[in-house]
GROMACS .gro file of N, CA and C in nm:
model
  480
    1MET      N    1   0.091  -0.125   0.014
    1MET     CA    2  -0.041   0.000  -0.003
    1MET      C    3   0.079   0.163  -0.005
    2SER      N    4   0.086   0.250  -0.072
    2SER     CA    5   0.132   0.355  -0.119
    2SER      C    6   0.109   0.475  -0.052
    3SER      N    7  -0.016   0.461  -0.059
    3SER     CA    8  -0.065   0.557   0.060
    3SER      C    9  -0.072   0.572   0.206
    4THR      N   10   0.038   0.670   0.233
    4THR     CA   11   0.057   0.705   0.385
    4THR      C   12  -0.113   0.730   0.511
    5ILE      N   13  -0.165   0.853   0.401
    5ILE     CA   14  -0.291   0.861   0.453
    5ILE      C   15  -0.351   0.749   0.461
    6ARG      N   16  -0.396   0.674   0.392
    6ARG     CA   17  -0.496   0.508   0.403
    6ARG      C   18  -0.431   0.425   0.520
    7GLN      N   19  -0.248   0.407   0.502
    7GLN     CA   20  -0.215   0.305   0.628
    7GLN      C   21  -0.247   0.422   0.761
    8ILE      N   22  -0.245   0.525   0.749
    8ILE     CA   23  -0.314   0.578   0.894
    8ILE      C   24  -0.414   0.548   0.954
    9VAL      N   25  -0.535   0.573   0.827
    9VAL     CA   26  -0.661   0.515   0.882
    9VAL      C   27  -0.725   0.385   0.905
   10GLU      N   28  -0.572   0.305   0.840
   10GLU     CA   29  -0.595   0.163   0.860
   10GLU      C   30  -0.575   0.132   1.007
   11SER      N   31  -0.440   0.202   1.043
   11SER     CA   32  -0.390   0.187   1.204
   11SER      C   33  -0.481   0.221   1.269
   12MET      N   34  -0.524   0.325   1.255
   12MET     CA   35  -0.642   0.382   1.324
   12MET      C   36  -0.700   0.265   1.355
   13ALA      N   37  -0.781   0.247   1.268
   13ALA     CA   38  -0.915   0.109   1.277
   13ALA      C   39  -0.889   0.020   1.356
   14GLU      N   40  -0.769  -0.021   1.352
   14GLU     CA   41  -0.699  -0.164   1.385
   14GLU      C   42  -0.687  -0.175   1.515
   15THR      N   43  -0.645   0.003   1.581
   15THR     CA   44  -0.638   0.003   1.700
   15THR      C   45  -0.735   0.006   1.809
   16LEU      N   46  -0.832   0.065   1.716
   16LEU     CA   47  -0.949   0.020   1.778
   16LEU      C   48  -1.037  -0.110   1.760
   17ASN      N   49  -0.973  -0.181   1.676
   17ASN     CA   50  -1.099  -0.284   1.662
   17ASN      C   51  -1.027  -0.410   1.747
   18ASP      N   52  -0.863  -0.372   1.782
   18ASP     CA   53  -0.810  -0.434   1.854
   18ASP      C   54  -0.788  -0.447   2.009
   19HIS      N   55  -0.886  -0.304   2.083
   19HIS     CA   56  -0.918  -0.288   2.196
   19HIS      C   57  -1.015  -0.364   2.265
   20ALA      N   58  -1.023  -0.435   2.367
   20ALA     CA   59  -1.113  -0.477   2.469
   20ALA      C   60  -1.262  -0.381   2.395
   21PHE      N   61  -1.214  -0.257   2.467
   21PHE     CA   62  -1.398  -0.197   2.457
   21PHE      C   63  -1.472  -0.179   2.349
   22PHE      N   64  -1.406  -0.240   2.215
   22PHE     CA   65  -1.473  -0.220   2.095
   22PHE      C   66  -1.489  -0.378   2.075
   23ARG      N   67  -1.395  -0.473   2.117
   23ARG     CA   68  -1.411  -0.692   2.154
   23ARG      C   69  -1.547  -0.715   2.175
   24THR      N   70  -1.608  -0.618   2.327
   24THR     CA   71  -1.632  -0.692   2.383
   24THR      C   72  -1.807  -0.700   2.296
   25VAL      N   73  -1.856  -0.815   2.398
   25VAL     CA   74  -2.020  -0.821   2.319
   25VAL      C   75  -2.117  -0.741   2.398
   26PRO      N   76  -2.203  -0.636   2.363
   26PRO     CA   77  -2.176  -0.647   2.160
   26PRO      C   78  -2.118  -0.542   2.142
   27LYS      N   79  -2.020  -0.660   1.979
   27LYS     CA   80  -1.897  -0.591   1.920
   27LYS      C   81  -1.970  -0.456   1.854
   28ILE      N   82  -1.861  -0.344   1.871
   28ILE     CA   83  -1.895  -0.250   1.784
   28ILE      C   84  -1.818  -0.240   1.641
   29PRO      N   85  -1.877  -0.209   1.521
   29PRO     CA   86  -1.798  -0.257   1.453
   29PRO      C   87  -1.674  -0.069   1.393
   30VAL      N   88  -1.624  -0.118   1.360
   30VAL     CA   89  -1.497  -0.022   1.290
   30VAL      C   90  -1.460  -0.013   1.140
   31LEU      N   91  -1.477   0.055   1.084
   31LEU     CA   92  -1.542   0.058   0.917
   31LEU      C   93  -1.363   0.199   0.910
   32VAL      N   94  -1.373   0.181   0.788
   32VAL     CA   95  -1.286   0.248   0.720
   32VAL      C   96  -1.356   0.330   0.570
   33GLU      N   97  -1.364   0.484   0.551
   33GLU     CA   98  -1.441   0.453   0.448
   33GLU      C   99  -1.361   0.482   0.308
   34ASP      N  100  -1.316   0.364   0.291
   34ASP     CA  101  -1.202   0.320   0.206
   34ASP      C  102  -1.221   0.240   0.131
   35GLY      N  103  -1.311   0.153   0.193
   35GLY     CA  104  -1.313   0.043   0.216
   35GLY      C  105  -1.377   0.007   0.054
   36LYS      N  106  -1.379  -0.141   0.046
   36LYS     CA  107  -1.426  -0.157  -0.131
   36LYS      C  108  -1.598  -0.168  -0.103
   37ASP      N  109  -1.675  -0.190   0.006
   37ASP     CA  110  -1.767  -0.206  -0.008
   37ASP      C  111  -1.836  -0.130   0.105
   38ILE      N  112  -1.809  -0.005   0.143
   38ILE     CA  113  -1.842   0.066   0.215
   38ILE      C  114  -1.957   0.085   0.263
   39GLU      N  115  -2.072   0.083   0.166
   39GLU     CA  116  -2.201   0.070   0.176
   39GLU      C  117  -2.291  -0.005   0.248
   40THR      N  118  -2.218  -0.148   0.185
   40THR     CA  119  -2.292  -0.292   0.232
   40THR      C  120  -2.238  -0.313   0.317
   41SER      N  121  -2.127  -0.251   0.435
   41SER     CA  122  -2.079  -0.233   0.567
   41SER      C  123  -2.167  -0.129   0.679
   42ILE      N  124  -2.224  -0.074   0.599
   42ILE     CA  125  -2.259   0.073   0.692
   42ILE      C  126  -2.436   0.028   0.713
   43MET      N  127  -2.445  -0.013   0.612
   43MET     CA  128  -2.599  -0.102   0.636
   43MET      C  129  -2.609  -0.215   0.695
   44THR      N  130  -2.501  -0.268   0.712
   44THR     CA  131  -2.474  -0.444   0.739
   44THR      C  132  -2.472  -0.359   0.932
   45ALA      N  133  -2.392  -0.277   0.939
   45ALA     CA  134  -2.404  -0.286   1.072
   45ALA      C  135  -2.427  -0.144   1.130
   46MET      N  136  -2.538  -0.059   1.075
   46MET     CA  137  -2.642  -0.028   1.116
   46MET      C  138  -2.750  -0.148   1.153
   47LYS      N  139  -2.824  -0.238   1.042
   47LYS     CA  140  -2.938  -0.286   1.067
   47LYS      C  141  -2.886  -0.422   1.198
   48SER      N  142  -2.771  -0.442   1.173
   48SER     CA  143  -2.733  -0.555   1.280
   48SER      C  144  -2.668  -0.525   1.390
   49ALA      N  145  -2.555  -0.439   1.430
   49ALA     CA  146  -2.506  -0.372   1.487
   49ALA      C  147  -2.615  -0.277   1.611
   50GLY      N  148  -2.653  -0.170   1.538
   50GLY     CA  149  -2.701  -0.051   1.613
   50GLY      C  150  -2.625   0.079   1.617
   51ALA      N  151  -2.523   0.060   1.610
   51ALA     CA  152  -2.348   0.137   1.628
   51ALA      C  153  -2.246   0.113   1.575
   52PHE      N  154  -2.162   0.177   1.508
   52PHE     CA  155  -2.068   0.167   1.424
   52PHE      C  156  -1.963   0.267   1.460
   53CYS      N  157  -1.825   0.257   1.385
   53CYS     CA  158  -1.710   0.410   1.407
   53CYS      C  159  -1.705   0.370   1.241
   54LEU      N  160  -1.693   0.506   1.204
   54LEU     CA  161  -1.592   0.495   1.060
   54LEU      C  162  -1.474   0.579   1.065
   55VAL      N  163  -1.397   0.552   1.070
   55VAL     CA  164  -1.279   0.626   1.020
   55VAL      C  165  -1.234   0.669   0.881
   56HIS      N  166  -1.184   0.826   0.895
   56HIS     CA  167  -1.160   0.895   0.771
   56HIS      C  168  -1.028   1.015   0.733
   57PHE      N  169  -0.995   1.031   0.654
   57PHE     CA  170  -0.902   1.112   0.686
   57PHE      C  171  -0.983   1.285   0.621
   58GLU      N  172  -0.947   1.326   0.696
   58GLU     CA  173  -1.020   1.481   0.679
   58GLU      C  174  -1.042   1.604   0.599
   59GLY      N  175  -0.908   1.616   0.586
   59GLY     CA  176  -0.736   1.702   0.492
   59GLY      C  177  -0.638   1.742   0.586
   60GLY      N  178  -0.596   1.821   0.498
   60GLY     CA  179  -0.435   1.854   0.555
   60GLY      C  180  -0.395   1.956   0.562
   61GLU      N  181  -0.285   2.016   0.578
   61GLU     CA  182  -0.230   2.151   0.515
   61GLU      C  183  -0.063   2.162   0.561
   62THR      N  184  -0.006   2.265   0.502
   62THR     CA  185   0.145   2.290   0.555
   62THR      C  186   0.167   2.379   0.565
   63ASP      N  187   0.296   2.461   0.681
   63ASP     CA  188   0.329   2.564   0.642
   63ASP      C  189   0.452   2.584   0.657
   64SER      N  190   0.503   2.508   0.570
   64SER     CA  191   0.601   2.578   0.472
   64SER      C  192   0.622   2.492   0.344
   65ALA      N  193   0.550   2.529   0.285
   65ALA     CA  194   0.580   2.464   0.100
   65ALA      C  195   0.702   2.416   0.103
   66ASP      N  196   0.790   2.487   0.144
   66ASP     CA  197   0.943   2.501   0.136
   66ASP      C  198   0.992   2.389   0.138
   67THR      N  199   0.947   2.218   0.193
   67THR     CA  200   1.014   2.152   0.261
   67THR      C  201   1.015   2.075   0.192
   68PRO      N  202   1.087   1.948   0.120
   68PRO     CA  203   1.064   1.813   0.053
   68PRO      C  204   0.954   1.741   0.056
   69GLY      N  205   0.885   1.685   0.019
   69GLY     CA  206   0.795   1.589   0.057
   69GLY      C  207   0.690   1.570  -0.041
   70PRO      N  208   0.598   1.621  -0.023
   70PRO     CA  209   0.479   1.679   0.043
   70PRO      C  210   0.478   1.646   0.197
   71TYR      N  211   0.507   1.752   0.294
   71TYR     CA  212   0.517   1.731   0.405
   71TYR      C  213   0.330   1.815   0.520
   72LEU      N  214   0.280   1.766   0.539
   72LEU     CA  215   0.157   1.834   0.619
   72LEU      C  216   0.167   1.844   0.749
   73SER      N  217   0.207   1.946   0.770
   73SER     CA  218   0.226   2.004   0.922
   73SER      C  219   0.147   1.968   1.003
   74GLU      N  220  -0.060   1.954   0.978
   74GLU     CA  221  -0.131   1.934   0.994
   74GLU      C  222  -0.244   1.830   0.951
   75SER      N  223  -0.255   1.707   1.005
   75SER     CA  224  -0.333   1.623   0.913
   75SER      C  225  -0.469   1.559   0.995
   76THR      N  226  -0.556   1.657   0.966
   76THR     CA  227  -0.664   1.620   1.054
   76THR      C  228  -0.749   1.469   0.966
   77PHE      N  229  -0.791   1.375   1.123
   77PHE     CA  230  -0.827   1.245   1.094
   77PHE      C  231  -0.966   1.240   1.143
   78LYS      N  232  -1.068   1.210   1.141
   78LYS     CA  233  -1.225   1.180   1.190
   78LYS      C  234  -1.220   1.048   1.245
   79VAL      N  235  -1.304   1.004   1.363
   79VAL     CA  236  -1.380   0.900   1.321
   79VAL      C  237  -1.510   0.909   1.361
   80THR      N  238  -1.680   0.897   1.278
   80THR     CA  239  -1.777   0.912   1.340
   80THR      C  240  -1.831   0.800   1.389
   81VAL      N  241  -1.896   0.821   1.486
   81VAL     CA  242  -1.966   0.719   1.641
   81VAL      C  243  -2.094   0.761   1.550
   82SER      N  244  -2.152   0.660   1.500
   82SER     CA  245  -2.325   0.641   1.483
   82SER      C  246  -2.422   0.530   1.546
   83GLU      N  247  -2.536   0.572   1.598
   83GLU     CA  248  -2.570   0.446   1.702
   83GLU      C  249  -2.739   0.542   1.666
   84ILE      N  250  -2.849   0.388   1.625
   84ILE     CA  251  -2.914   0.393   1.594
   84ILE      C  252  -3.026   0.386   1.741
   85PRO      N  253  -3.051   0.434   1.841
   85PRO     CA  254  -3.094   0.386   1.963
   85PRO      C  255  -3.163   0.311   1.987
   86SER      N  256  -3.269   0.309   1.870
   86SER     CA  257  -3.376   0.166   1.894
   86SER      C  258  -3.273   0.011   1.873
   87VAL      N  259  -3.223   0.025   1.801
   87VAL     CA  260  -3.156  -0.116   1.799
   87VAL      C  261  -3.019  -0.154   1.843
   88TRP      N  262  -2.959  -0.035   1.905
   88TRP     CA  263  -2.796  -0.039   2.018
   88TRP      C  264  -2.875  -0.113   2.070
   89ARG      N  265  -2.970   0.023   2.163
   89ARG     CA  266  -2.975  -0.013   2.301
   89ARG      C  267  -3.099  -0.100   2.343
   90SER      N  268  -3.148  -0.178   2.261
   90SER     CA  269  -3.244  -0.356   2.238
   90SER      C  270  -3.139  -0.442   2.262
   91ARG      N  271  -2.976  -0.435   2.250
   91ARG     CA  272  -2.926  -0.545   2.265
   91ARG      C  273  -2.871  -0.570   2.366
   92SER      N  274  -2.875  -0.703   2.443
   92SER     CA  275  -2.853  -0.739   2.573
   92SER      C  276  -2.719  -0.776   2.604
   93GLY      N  277  -2.615  -0.728   2.685
   93GLY     CA  278  -2.540  -0.670   2.738
   93GLY      C  279  -2.514  -0.509   2.809
   94ASN      N  280  -2.403  -0.502   2.760
   94ASN     CA  281  -2.352  -0.312   2.804
   94ASN      C  282  -2.318  -0.285   2.725
   95THR      N  283  -2.408  -0.172   2.693
   95THR     CA  284  -2.423  -0.088   2.567
   95THR      C  285  -2.378   0.090   2.525
   96PRO      N  286  -2.320   0.143   2.582
   96PRO     CA  287  -2.234   0.226   2.618
   96PRO      C  288  -2.323   0.353   2.409
   97SER      N  289  -2.338   0.470   2.469
   97SER     CA  290  -2.446   0.554   2.445
   97SER      C  291  -2.341   0.586   2.316
   98SER      N  292  -2.386   0.655   2.221
   98SER     CA  293  -2.244   0.716   2.106
   98SER      C  294  -2.168   0.814   2.192
   99THR      N  295  -2.210   0.905   2.296
   99THR     CA  296  -2.121   0.970   2.353
   99THR      C  297  -1.995   0.925   2.427
  100GLU      N  298  -1.996   0.812   2.503
  100GLU     CA  299  -1.959   0.745   2.538
  100GLU      C  300  -1.835   0.672   2.478
  101ILE      N  301  -1.885   0.588   2.334
  101ILE     CA  302  -1.851   0.545   2.242
  101ILE      C  303  -1.709   0.621   2.188
  102ALA      N  304  -1.749   0.754   2.208
  102ALA     CA  305  -1.653   0.847   2.131
  102ALA      C  306  -1.569   0.870   2.205
  103GLU      N  307  -1.599   0.900   2.341
  103GLU     CA  308  -1.506   0.938   2.460
  103GLU      C  309  -1.380   0.822   2.426
  104ALA      N  310  -1.506   0.680   2.433
  104ALA     CA  311  -1.366   0.581   2.442
  104ALA      C  312  -1.265   0.596   2.287
  105VAL      N  313  -1.266   0.582   2.201
  105VAL     CA  314  -1.230   0.669   2.086
  105VAL      C  315  -1.110   0.730   2.134
  106SER      N  316  -1.121   0.882   2.136
  106SER     CA  317  -1.071   0.957   2.208
  106SER      C  318  -0.933   0.906   2.334
  107ARG      N  319  -0.966   0.820   2.413
  107ARG     CA  320  -0.874   0.815   2.527
  107ARG      C  321  -0.809   0.736   2.468
  108ILE      N  322  -0.833   0.630   2.355
  108ILE     CA  323  -0.758   0.485   2.298
  108ILE      C  324  -0.653   0.546   2.219
  109LEU      N  325  -0.738   0.627   2.140
  109LEU     CA  326  -0.626   0.735   2.035
  109LEU      C  327  -0.566   0.821   2.011
  110HIS      N  328  -0.549   0.913   2.100
  110HIS     CA  329  -0.475   1.007   2.183
  110HIS      C  330  -0.365   0.959   2.184
  111HIS      N  331  -0.214   1.002   2.158
  111HIS     CA  332  -0.090   0.971   2.175
  111HIS      C  333  -0.052   0.831   2.099
  112THR      N  334  -0.102   0.815   2.016
  112THR     CA  335  -0.091   0.663   1.969
  112THR      C  336   0.023   0.701   1.833
  113GLN      N  337   0.141   0.611   1.827
  113GLN     CA  338   0.134   0.678   1.704
  113GLN      C  339   0.101   0.536   1.577
  114PRO      N  340   0.062   0.603   1.471
  114PRO     CA  341   0.004   0.455   1.407
  114PRO      C  342   0.131   0.456   1.298
  115LEU      N  343   0.109   0.327   1.291
  115LEU     CA  344   0.190   0.184   1.269
  115LEU      C  345   0.133   0.124   1.143
  116ASP      N  346   0.260   0.094   1.002
  116ASP     CA  347   0.210   0.026   0.879
  116ASP      C  348   0.239  -0.155   0.928
  117LYS      N  349   0.196  -0.193   0.827
  117LYS     CA  350   0.172  -0.334   0.857
  117LYS      C  351   0.295  -0.416   0.892
  118ASP      N  352   0.384  -0.339   0.930
  118ASP     CA  353   0.516  -0.368   0.969
  118ASP      C  354   0.594  -0.338   1.058
  119ASP      N  355   0.537  -0.266   1.121
  119ASP     CA  356   0.508  -0.215   1.271
  119ASP      C  357   0.579  -0.098   1.307
  120ALA      N  358   0.635  -0.022   1.135
  120ALA     CA  359   0.735   0.056   1.149
  120ALA      C  360   0.639   0.159   1.118
  121PRO      N  361   0.671   0.314   1.210
  121PRO     CA  362   0.590   0.442   1.225
  121PRO      C  363   0.513   0.491   1.090
  122LEU      N  364   0.414   0.529   1.095
  122LEU     CA  365   0.402   0.602   0.957
  122LEU      C  366   0.410   0.750   0.966
  123SER      N  367   0.457   0.821   1.124
  123SER     CA  368   0.511   0.932   1.133
  123SER      C  369   0.564   0.997   1.206
  124GLY      N  370   0.642   1.105   1.200
  124GLY     CA  371   0.717   1.158   1.330
  124GLY      C  372   0.632   1.206   1.474
  125GLY      N  373   0.543   1.182   1.446
  125GLY     CA  374   0.481   1.239   1.542
  125GLY      C  375   0.328   1.070   1.619
  126VAL      N  376   0.268   1.171   1.687
  126VAL     CA  377   0.140   1.138   1.763
  126VAL      C  378   0.004   1.135   1.751
  127MET      N  379  -0.048   1.079   1.756
  127MET     CA  380  -0.217   1.088   1.761
  127MET      C  381  -0.246   1.239   1.825
  128ILE      N  382  -0.332   1.360   1.801
  128ILE     CA  383  -0.341   1.441   1.948
  128ILE      C  384  -0.491   1.474   1.928
  129PHE      N  385  -0.535   1.442   2.031
  129PHE     CA  386  -0.674   1.419   2.033
  129PHE      C  387  -0.713   1.598   2.005
  130SER      N  388  -0.815   1.660   1.897
  130SER     CA  389  -0.871   1.818   1.922
  130SER      C  390  -1.040   1.849   1.935
  131GLY      N  391  -1.083   1.735   1.930
  131GLY     CA  392  -1.202   1.785   1.920
  131GLY      C  393  -1.301   1.666   1.966
  132LEU      N  394  -1.434   1.679   1.994
  132LEU     CA  395  -1.534   1.575   2.026
  132LEU      C  396  -1.657   1.686   1.988
  133GLU      N  397  -1.785   1.639   1.867
  133GLU     CA  398  -1.874   1.689   1.858
  133GLU      C  399  -2.004   1.645   1.776
  134SER      N  400  -2.070   1.701   1.840
  134SER     CA  401  -2.232   1.622   1.801
  134SER      C  402  -2.240   1.648   1.592
  135GLN      N  403  -2.308   1.552   1.574
  135GLN     CA  404  -2.332   1.573   1.378
  135GLN      C  405  -2.515   1.565   1.421
  136THR      N  406  -2.499   1.637   1.331
  136THR     CA  407  -2.671   1.645   1.283
  136THR      C  408  -2.755   1.555   1.211
  137ASN      N  409  -2.798   1.445   1.230
  137ASN     CA  410  -2.813   1.365   1.159
  137ASN      C  411  -3.007   1.281   1.223
  138GLU      N  412  -3.080   1.290   1.112
  138GLU     CA  413  -3.238   1.239   1.185
  138GLU      C  414  -3.271   1.102   1.193
  139SER      N  415  -3.159   1.052   1.129
  139SER     CA  416  -3.214   0.877   1.120
  139SER      C  417  -3.118   0.811   1.244
  140MET      N  418  -2.988   0.866   1.334
  140MET     CA  419  -2.927   0.853   1.432
  140MET      C  420  -2.829   0.922   1.518
  141LEU      N  421  -2.773   0.930   1.619
  141LEU     CA  422  -2.734   0.982   1.663
  141LEU      C  423  -2.590   1.015   1.623
  142GLN      N  424  -2.480   1.063   1.629
  142GLN     CA  425  -2.345   1.109   1.563
  142GLN      C  426  -2.261   1.182   1.661
  143LYS      N  427  -2.153   1.137   1.669
  143LYS     CA  428  -2.053   1.227   1.747
  143LYS      C  429  -1.901   1.202   1.649
  144VAL      N  430  -1.868   1.326   1.644
  144VAL     CA  431  -1.742   1.286   1.621
  144VAL      C  432  -1.617   1.366   1.660
  145VAL      N  433  -1.513   1.226   1.662
  145VAL     CA  434  -1.420   1.298   1.723
  145VAL      C  435  -1.251   1.331   1.621
  146THR      N  436  -1.210   1.422   1.648
  146THR     CA  437  -1.151   1.451   1.507
  146THR      C  438  -1.008   1.498   1.640
  147LEU      N  439  -0.855   1.416   1.507
  147LEU     CA  440  -0.732   1.365   1.619
  147LEU      C  441  -0.636   1.457   1.527
  148THR      N  442  -0.509   1.493   1.535
  148THR     CA  443  -0.425   1.544   1.422
  148THR      C  444  -0.301   1.480   1.401
  149ILE      N  445  -0.240   1.495   1.345
  149ILE     CA  446  -0.121   1.425   1.329
  149ILE      C  447   0.004   1.472   1.217
  150PRO      N  448   0.108   1.536   1.216
  150PRO     CA  449   0.188   1.554   1.116
  150PRO      C  450   0.268   1.480   1.046
  151ILE      N  451   0.257   1.463   0.928
  151ILE     CA  452   0.279   1.324   0.807
  151ILE      C  453   0.341   1.401   0.660
  152GLY      N  454   0.404   1.310   0.670
  152GLY     CA  455   0.465   1.371   0.547
  152GLY      C  456   0.449   1.248   0.498
  153LEU      N  457   0.442   1.220   0.361
  153LEU     CA  458   0.398   1.183   0.242
  153LEU      C  459   0.506   1.133   0.154
  154ALA      N  460   0.514   1.029   0.105
  154ALA     CA  461   0.591   0.953   0.032
  154ALA      C  462   0.664   1.007  -0.082
  155THR      N  463   0.743   1.041  -0.100
  155THR     CA  464   0.799   1.077  -0.253
  155THR      C  465   0.808   0.979  -0.343
  156ALA      N  466   0.826   0.868  -0.290
  156ALA     CA  467   0.829   0.820  -0.436
  156ALA      C  468   0.700   0.786  -0.557
  157GLU      N  469   0.763   0.751  -0.682
  157GLU     CA  470   0.664   0.730  -0.743
  157GLU      C  471   0.536   0.674  -0.682
  158PRO      N  472   0.381   0.732  -0.777
  158PRO     CA  473   0.216   0.650  -0.678
  158PRO      C  474   0.278   0.544  -0.816
  159THR      N  475   0.161   0.475  -0.734
  159THR     CA  476   0.134   0.301  -0.833
  159THR      C  477   0.035   0.301  -0.733
  160ARG      N  478  -0.021   0.185  -0.929
  160ARG     CA  479  -0.168   0.143  -0.823
  160ARG      C  480  -0.185  -0.018  -0.824
   0.00000   0.00000   0.00000
């Protein structure tokens, strides 16, 4: 995989999926927006689980256009936590609210360093919690966790 951004998204999702908070029954699915069949995954998660997280890249900017790279001095990644209360809260077991799930996301990812599949760092920094807010959606409750990190993109020729 040659995309540093996509690898960071995948690493964030893997970190959440590997944590006991997300593995405990009822399991909270963690999806990535670049997934091949993301629409089906979202529909399945909404119908079967009633709550899920979607990890995605929001954007990035540089404070120094003269650096080799491209270098993003601040890259923004978001985790959108969605909950359909009528489905999620009707399940047996501990079903934390979207607010509680979003807080857990913040605590799990803050100060973690995204790693590639060989456990090599994808950035010279760590994820920094930047904010938590509600998002308006008529069909479900949603919270959005924002994290930032500086990243240098690969200088090699991109391939597909």
